[in-house]
Coordinates of C-alpha atoms in Angstrom, one line a residue:
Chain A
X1123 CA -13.5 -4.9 -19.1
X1124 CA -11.3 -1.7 -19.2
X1125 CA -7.6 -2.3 -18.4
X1126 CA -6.7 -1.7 -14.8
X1127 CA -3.6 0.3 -15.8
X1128 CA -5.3 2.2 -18.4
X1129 CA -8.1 2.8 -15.5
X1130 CA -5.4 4.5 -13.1
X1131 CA -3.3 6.1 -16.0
X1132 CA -6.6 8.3 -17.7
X1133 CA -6.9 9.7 -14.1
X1134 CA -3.9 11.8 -14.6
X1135 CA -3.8 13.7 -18.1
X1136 CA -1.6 16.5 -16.8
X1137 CA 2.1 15.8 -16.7
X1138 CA 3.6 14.7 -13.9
X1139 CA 4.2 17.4 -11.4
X1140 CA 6.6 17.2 -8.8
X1141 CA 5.9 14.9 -5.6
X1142 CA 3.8 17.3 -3.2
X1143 CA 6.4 17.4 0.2
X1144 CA 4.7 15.9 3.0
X1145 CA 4.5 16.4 6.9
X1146 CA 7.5 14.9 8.6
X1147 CA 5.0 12.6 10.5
X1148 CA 4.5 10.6 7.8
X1149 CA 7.9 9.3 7.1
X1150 CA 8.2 6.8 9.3
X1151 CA 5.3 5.1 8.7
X1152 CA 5.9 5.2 5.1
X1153 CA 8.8 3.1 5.3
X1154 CA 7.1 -0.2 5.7
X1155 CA 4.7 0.2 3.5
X1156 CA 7.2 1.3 1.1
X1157 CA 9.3 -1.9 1.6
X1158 CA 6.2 -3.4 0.7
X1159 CA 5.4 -1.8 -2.6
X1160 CA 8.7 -1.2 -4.3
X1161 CA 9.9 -4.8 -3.9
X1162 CA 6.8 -6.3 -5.1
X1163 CA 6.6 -4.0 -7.8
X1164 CA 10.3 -3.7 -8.7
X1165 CA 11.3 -6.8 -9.7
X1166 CA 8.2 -8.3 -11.0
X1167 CA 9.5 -8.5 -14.8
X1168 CA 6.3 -10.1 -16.4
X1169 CA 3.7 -7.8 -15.1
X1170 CA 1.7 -5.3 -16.8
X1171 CA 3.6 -2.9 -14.7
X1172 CA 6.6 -2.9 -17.0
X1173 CA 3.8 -2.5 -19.7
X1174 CA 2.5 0.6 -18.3
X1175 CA 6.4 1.5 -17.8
X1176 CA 7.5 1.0 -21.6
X1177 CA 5.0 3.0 -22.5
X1178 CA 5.6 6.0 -20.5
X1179 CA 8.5 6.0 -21.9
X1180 CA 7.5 6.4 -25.3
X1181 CA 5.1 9.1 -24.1
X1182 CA 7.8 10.5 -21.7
X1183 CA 9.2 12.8 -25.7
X1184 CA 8.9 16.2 -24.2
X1185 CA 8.6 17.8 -27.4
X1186 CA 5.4 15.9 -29.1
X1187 CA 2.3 17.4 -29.9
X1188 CA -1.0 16.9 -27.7
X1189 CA -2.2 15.1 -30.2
X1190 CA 0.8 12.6 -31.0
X1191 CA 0.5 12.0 -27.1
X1192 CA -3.0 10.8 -27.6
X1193 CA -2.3 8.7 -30.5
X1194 CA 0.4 7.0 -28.8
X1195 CA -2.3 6.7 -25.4
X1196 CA -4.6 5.3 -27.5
X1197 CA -1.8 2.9 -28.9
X1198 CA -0.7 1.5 -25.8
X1199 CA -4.3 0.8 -24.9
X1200 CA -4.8 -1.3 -27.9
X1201 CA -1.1 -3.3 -27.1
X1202 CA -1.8 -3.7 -23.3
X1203 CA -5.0 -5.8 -24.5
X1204 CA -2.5 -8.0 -26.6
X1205 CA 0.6 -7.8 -25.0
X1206 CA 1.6 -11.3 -23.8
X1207 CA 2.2 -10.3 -20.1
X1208 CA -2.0 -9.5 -19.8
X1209 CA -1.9 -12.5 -17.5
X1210 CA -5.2 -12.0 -16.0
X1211 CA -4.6 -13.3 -11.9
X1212 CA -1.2 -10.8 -12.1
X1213 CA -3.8 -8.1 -13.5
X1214 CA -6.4 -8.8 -11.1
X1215 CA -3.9 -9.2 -8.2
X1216 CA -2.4 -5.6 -9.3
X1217 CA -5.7 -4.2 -9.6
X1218 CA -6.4 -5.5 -6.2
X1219 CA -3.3 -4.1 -4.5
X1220 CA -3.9 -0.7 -6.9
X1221 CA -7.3 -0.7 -5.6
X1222 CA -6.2 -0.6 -1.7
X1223 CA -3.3 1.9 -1.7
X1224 CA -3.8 5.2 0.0
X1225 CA -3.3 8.3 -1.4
X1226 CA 0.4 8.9 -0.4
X1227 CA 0.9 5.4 -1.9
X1228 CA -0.9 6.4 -5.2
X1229 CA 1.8 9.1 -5.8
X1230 CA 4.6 7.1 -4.9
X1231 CA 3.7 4.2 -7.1
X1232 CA 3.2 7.0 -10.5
X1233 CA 6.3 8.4 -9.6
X1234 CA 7.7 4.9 -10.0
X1235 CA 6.2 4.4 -13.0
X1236 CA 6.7 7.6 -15.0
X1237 CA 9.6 8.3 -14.0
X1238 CA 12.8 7.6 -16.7
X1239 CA 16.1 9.3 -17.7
X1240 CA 15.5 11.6 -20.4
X1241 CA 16.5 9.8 -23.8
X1242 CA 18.2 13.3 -25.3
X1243 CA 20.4 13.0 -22.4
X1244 CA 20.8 9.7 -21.8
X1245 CA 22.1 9.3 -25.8
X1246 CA 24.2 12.3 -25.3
X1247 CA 26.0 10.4 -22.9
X1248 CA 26.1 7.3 -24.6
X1249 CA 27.7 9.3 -27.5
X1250 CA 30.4 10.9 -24.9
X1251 CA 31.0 7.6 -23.8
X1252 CA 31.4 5.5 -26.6
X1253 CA 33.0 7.9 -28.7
X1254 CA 30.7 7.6 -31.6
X1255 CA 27.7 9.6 -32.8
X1256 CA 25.5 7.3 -33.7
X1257 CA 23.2 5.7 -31.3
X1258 CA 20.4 3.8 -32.0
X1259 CA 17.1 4.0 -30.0
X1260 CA 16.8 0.3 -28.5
X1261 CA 20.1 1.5 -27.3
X1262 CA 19.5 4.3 -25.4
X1263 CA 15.9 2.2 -24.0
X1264 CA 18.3 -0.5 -22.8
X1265 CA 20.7 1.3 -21.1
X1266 CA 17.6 3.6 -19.4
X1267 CA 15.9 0.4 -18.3
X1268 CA 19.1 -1.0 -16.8
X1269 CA 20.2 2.5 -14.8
X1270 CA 16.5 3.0 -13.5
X1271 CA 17.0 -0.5 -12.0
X1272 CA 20.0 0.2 -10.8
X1273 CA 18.8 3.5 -8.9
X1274 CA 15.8 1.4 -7.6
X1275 CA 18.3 -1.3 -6.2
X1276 CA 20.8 1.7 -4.6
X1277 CA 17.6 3.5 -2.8
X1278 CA 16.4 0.4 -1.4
X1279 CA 18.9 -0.9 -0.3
X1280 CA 20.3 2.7 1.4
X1281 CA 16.8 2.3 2.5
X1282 CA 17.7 -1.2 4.6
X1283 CA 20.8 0.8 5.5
X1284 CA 18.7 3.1 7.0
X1285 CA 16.7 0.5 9.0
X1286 CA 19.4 -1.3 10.4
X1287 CA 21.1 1.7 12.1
X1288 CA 17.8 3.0 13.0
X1289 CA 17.8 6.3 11.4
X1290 CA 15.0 7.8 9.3
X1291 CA 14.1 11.3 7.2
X1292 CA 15.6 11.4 3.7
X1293 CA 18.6 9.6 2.7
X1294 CA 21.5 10.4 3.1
X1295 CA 24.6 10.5 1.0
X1296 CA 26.9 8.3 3.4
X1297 CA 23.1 5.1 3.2
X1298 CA 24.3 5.3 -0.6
X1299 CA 27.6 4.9 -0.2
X1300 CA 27.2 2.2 2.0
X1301 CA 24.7 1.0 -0.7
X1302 CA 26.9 1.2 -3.1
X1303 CA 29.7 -0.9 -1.1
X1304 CA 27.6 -3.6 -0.8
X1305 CA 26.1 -4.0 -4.4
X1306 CA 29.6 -4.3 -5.4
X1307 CA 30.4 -7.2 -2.9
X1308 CA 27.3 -8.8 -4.4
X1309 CA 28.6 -8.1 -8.1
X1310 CA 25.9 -6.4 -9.0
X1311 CA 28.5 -3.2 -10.1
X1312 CA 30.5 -3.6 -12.9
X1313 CA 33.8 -3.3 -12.4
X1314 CA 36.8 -2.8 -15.0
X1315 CA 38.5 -5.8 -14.8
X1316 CA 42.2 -4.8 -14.9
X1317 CA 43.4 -4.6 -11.3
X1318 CA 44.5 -1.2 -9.9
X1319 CA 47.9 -1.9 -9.3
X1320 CA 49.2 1.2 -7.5
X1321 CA 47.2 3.1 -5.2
Chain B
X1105 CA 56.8 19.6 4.8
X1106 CA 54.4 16.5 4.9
X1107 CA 51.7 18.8 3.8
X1108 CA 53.5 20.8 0.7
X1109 CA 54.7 17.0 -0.6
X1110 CA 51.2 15.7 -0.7
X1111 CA 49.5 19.1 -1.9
X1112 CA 52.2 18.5 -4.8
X1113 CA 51.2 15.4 -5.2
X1114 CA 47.7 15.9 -5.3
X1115 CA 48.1 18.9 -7.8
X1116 CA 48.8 16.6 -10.7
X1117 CA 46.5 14.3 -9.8
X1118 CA 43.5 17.2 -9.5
X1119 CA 44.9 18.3 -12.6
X1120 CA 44.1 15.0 -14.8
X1121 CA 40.6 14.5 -12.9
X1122 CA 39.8 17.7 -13.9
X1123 CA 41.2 17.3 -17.4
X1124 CA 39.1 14.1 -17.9
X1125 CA 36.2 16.0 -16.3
X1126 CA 36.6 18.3 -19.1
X1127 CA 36.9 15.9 -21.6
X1128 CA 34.0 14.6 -20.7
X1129 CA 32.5 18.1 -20.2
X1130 CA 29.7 16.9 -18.2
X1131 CA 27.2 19.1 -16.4
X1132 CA 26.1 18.7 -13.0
X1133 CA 22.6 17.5 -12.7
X1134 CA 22.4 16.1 -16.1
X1135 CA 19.5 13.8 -14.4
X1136 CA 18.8 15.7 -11.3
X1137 CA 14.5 16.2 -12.2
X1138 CA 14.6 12.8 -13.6
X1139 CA 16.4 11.3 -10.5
X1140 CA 14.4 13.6 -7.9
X1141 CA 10.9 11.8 -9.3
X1142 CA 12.6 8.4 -9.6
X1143 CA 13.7 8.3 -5.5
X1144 CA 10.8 8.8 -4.7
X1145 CA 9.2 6.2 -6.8
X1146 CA 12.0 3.7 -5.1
X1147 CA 11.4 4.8 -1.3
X1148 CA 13.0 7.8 -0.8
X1149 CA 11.6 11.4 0.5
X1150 CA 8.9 13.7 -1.6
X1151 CA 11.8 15.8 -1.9
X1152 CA 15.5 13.9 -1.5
X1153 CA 18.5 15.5 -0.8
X1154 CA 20.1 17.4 -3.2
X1155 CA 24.1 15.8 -2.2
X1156 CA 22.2 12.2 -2.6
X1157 CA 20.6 13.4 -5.7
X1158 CA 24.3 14.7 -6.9
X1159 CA 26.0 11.5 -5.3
X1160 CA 23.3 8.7 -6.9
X1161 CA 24.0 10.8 -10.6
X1162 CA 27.9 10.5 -9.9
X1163 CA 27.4 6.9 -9.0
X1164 CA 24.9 6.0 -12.2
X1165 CA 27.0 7.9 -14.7
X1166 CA 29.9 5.7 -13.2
X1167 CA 27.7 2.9 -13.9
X1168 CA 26.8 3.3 -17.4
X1169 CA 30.2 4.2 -17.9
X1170 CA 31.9 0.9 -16.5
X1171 CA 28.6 -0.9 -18.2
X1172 CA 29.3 0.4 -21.9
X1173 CA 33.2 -0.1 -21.7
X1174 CA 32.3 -3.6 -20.9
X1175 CA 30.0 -4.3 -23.4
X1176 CA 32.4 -2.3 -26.0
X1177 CA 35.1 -4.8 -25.0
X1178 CA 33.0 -7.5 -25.5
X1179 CA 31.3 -5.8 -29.1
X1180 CA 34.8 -5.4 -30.5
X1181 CA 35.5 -9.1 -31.3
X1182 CA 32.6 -8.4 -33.5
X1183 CA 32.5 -5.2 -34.5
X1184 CA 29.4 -2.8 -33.6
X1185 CA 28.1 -2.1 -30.3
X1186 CA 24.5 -3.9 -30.1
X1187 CA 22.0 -4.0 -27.7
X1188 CA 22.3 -7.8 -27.1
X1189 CA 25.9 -6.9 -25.8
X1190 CA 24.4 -5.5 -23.0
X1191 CA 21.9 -8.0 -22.7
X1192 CA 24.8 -10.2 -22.9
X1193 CA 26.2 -8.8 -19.6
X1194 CA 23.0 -7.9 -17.5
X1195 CA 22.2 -12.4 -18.0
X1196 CA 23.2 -13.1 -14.6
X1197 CA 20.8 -10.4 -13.4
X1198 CA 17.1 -12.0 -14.2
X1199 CA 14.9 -9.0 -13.3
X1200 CA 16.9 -6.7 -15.4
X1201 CA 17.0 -8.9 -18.2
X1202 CA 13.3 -9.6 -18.3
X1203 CA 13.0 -6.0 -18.0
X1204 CA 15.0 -5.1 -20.8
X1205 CA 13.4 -7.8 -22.9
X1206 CA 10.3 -6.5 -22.5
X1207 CA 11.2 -3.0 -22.9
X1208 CA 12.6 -4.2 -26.4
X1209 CA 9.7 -6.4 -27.2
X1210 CA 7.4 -3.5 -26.3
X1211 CA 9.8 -0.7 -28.7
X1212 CA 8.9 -3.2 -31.4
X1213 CA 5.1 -3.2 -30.9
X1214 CA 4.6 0.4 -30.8
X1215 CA 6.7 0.5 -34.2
X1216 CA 4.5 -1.6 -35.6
X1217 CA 1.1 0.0 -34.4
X1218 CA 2.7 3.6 -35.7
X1219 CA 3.5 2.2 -39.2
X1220 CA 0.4 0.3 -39.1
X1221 CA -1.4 4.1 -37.6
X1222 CA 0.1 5.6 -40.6
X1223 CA -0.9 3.5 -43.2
X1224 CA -4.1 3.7 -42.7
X1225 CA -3.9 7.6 -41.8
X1226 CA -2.5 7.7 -46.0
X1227 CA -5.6 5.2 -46.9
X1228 CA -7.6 8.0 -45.4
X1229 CA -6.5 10.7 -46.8
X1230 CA -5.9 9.1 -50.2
X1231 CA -9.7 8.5 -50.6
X1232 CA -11.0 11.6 -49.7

């Protein structure tokens, strides 16, 4: 049986473009459905979704070849068959929900999955940060990992912002900030421990 | 009066935020594709706002910056900076730990299936 994953992935061989922008119409609606897709998908840690994701990312190298990116496709084929997290009910449930999403849906949920910090830049920073040159690769996939989930968890919940004071369209600096205020009352943001003594 | 004292006052202080700025000698936008496609995935518009774009990068660089001190902190009773210092501070957070785990665990694999890829490529290419 072919992969479910591998089955929506081969669809798209060209990179991903940019989302297509849509009729205003549409937003509202989306936002439910959205609510329904990114939560289920986002922190679902077994799932062949991260899978999919892990391997994006090694495919995500800008400069390779055409032909490295097909070895590597054809890699991560192979590994999705073994990898430990091919639970088959979680696959057949995804491939179930993949099956029933509409178009708009579709190109939400690649953006999701394709989407990652560039690992040039990301270790460029991790160098500026830390002071030293050297950083290894696990490194830079850890700390990617960790700040995509940290953007997922400030849009969502600038998204819930959104709901409760009833505003819609795209969101807006002041959803983050509120966003941000209250990931940091839950601990979720690191903060440096020494306490700011004058302000 | 009031205003000349606090425009001195906030000379200085401009003055070391844009020194550190410096230092740091970051661009803006550093993420701004990566961060437009990866709204979108989370909920947001097609095509988000370029001050929430600018304003999530401000707030993720802050982040990673708070993140890495803390795991330096932690790294220098033993010396290096590892990766299971950061796992080390993201254990409260389950999804982000699985995450990373598997993100690690995955690294490995494809390691494996490329050395694996290019030992048999040299097999190959020996016997011809």
């Amino acid at each position: 049986m072919k992969d479910p994953f591998e089955a929506a992935y081969e669809e798209e061989d060209s990179p991903p473009a940019s989302p297509p922008p849509l009729p205003e119409e549409e937003a509202p609606t989306m936002e439910g459905e959205d609510e329904e897709v990114a939560p289920g998908s986002h922190p679902s840690a077994a799932a062949p979704s991260n899978v999919a994701n892990a391997s994006t990312v090694a495919i995500g190298g800008k400069g390779k070849d055409d032909e490295e990116e097909e070895e590597e496709e054809n890699m991560d084929v192979e590994l999705r068959k073994f990898s430990s997290t091919g639970d088959p009910d979680k696959m057949a449930k995804m491939q179930e929900i993949l099956s029933q999403f509409c178009e708009e849906q579709m190109s939400r949920y690649e953006s999701f999955r394709r989407s990652g910090f560039q690992k040039s830049v990301m270790r460029r920073l991790l160098a500026a940060i830390t002071g030293s040159q050297k950083i290894s690769v696990p490194m830079t996939i850890v700390v990617s990992g960790i700040a995509k989930m940290f953007v997922g968890e400030l849009v969502e919940t600038g998204r819930i912002v959104m709901r409760e004071r009833k505003e819609s369209g795209p969101i807006r600096p002041c959803h983050i900030r509120e966003a941000c205020r209250r990931l940091k009352l839950e601990g979720k943001v690191p903060r440096r421990s020494v306490r700011r003594l004058f302000r | 009066m009031h205003n000349s004292s606090s425009a001195q006052a906030a000379k200085p202080k401009a003055g070391s935020s844009q020194l550190s700025e410096a230092s740091l000698k970051r661009k803006r936008g550093m993420f701004q594709k990566d961060l437009q496609h990866m709204m979108y995935g989370f909920g947001d518009d097609p095509n988000p706002l370029p001050e929430t774009v600018a304003l999530v990068e401000d707030i993720v660089v802050e982040y990673i910056t708070d993140l890495v001190h803390k795991a330096q902190d932690i790294a220098s009773k033993r010396g290096k900076l590892l990766t299971d210092d950061f796992l080390f501070l993201i254990r409260k957070d389950m999804p982000k730990l699985h995450r990373c785990t598997e993100l690690l665990s995955m690294n490995e694999e494809l390691k494996q299936a490329r050395k694996a890829f290019e030992v048999d490529e040299e097999k190959i290419t020996s016997t011809d």
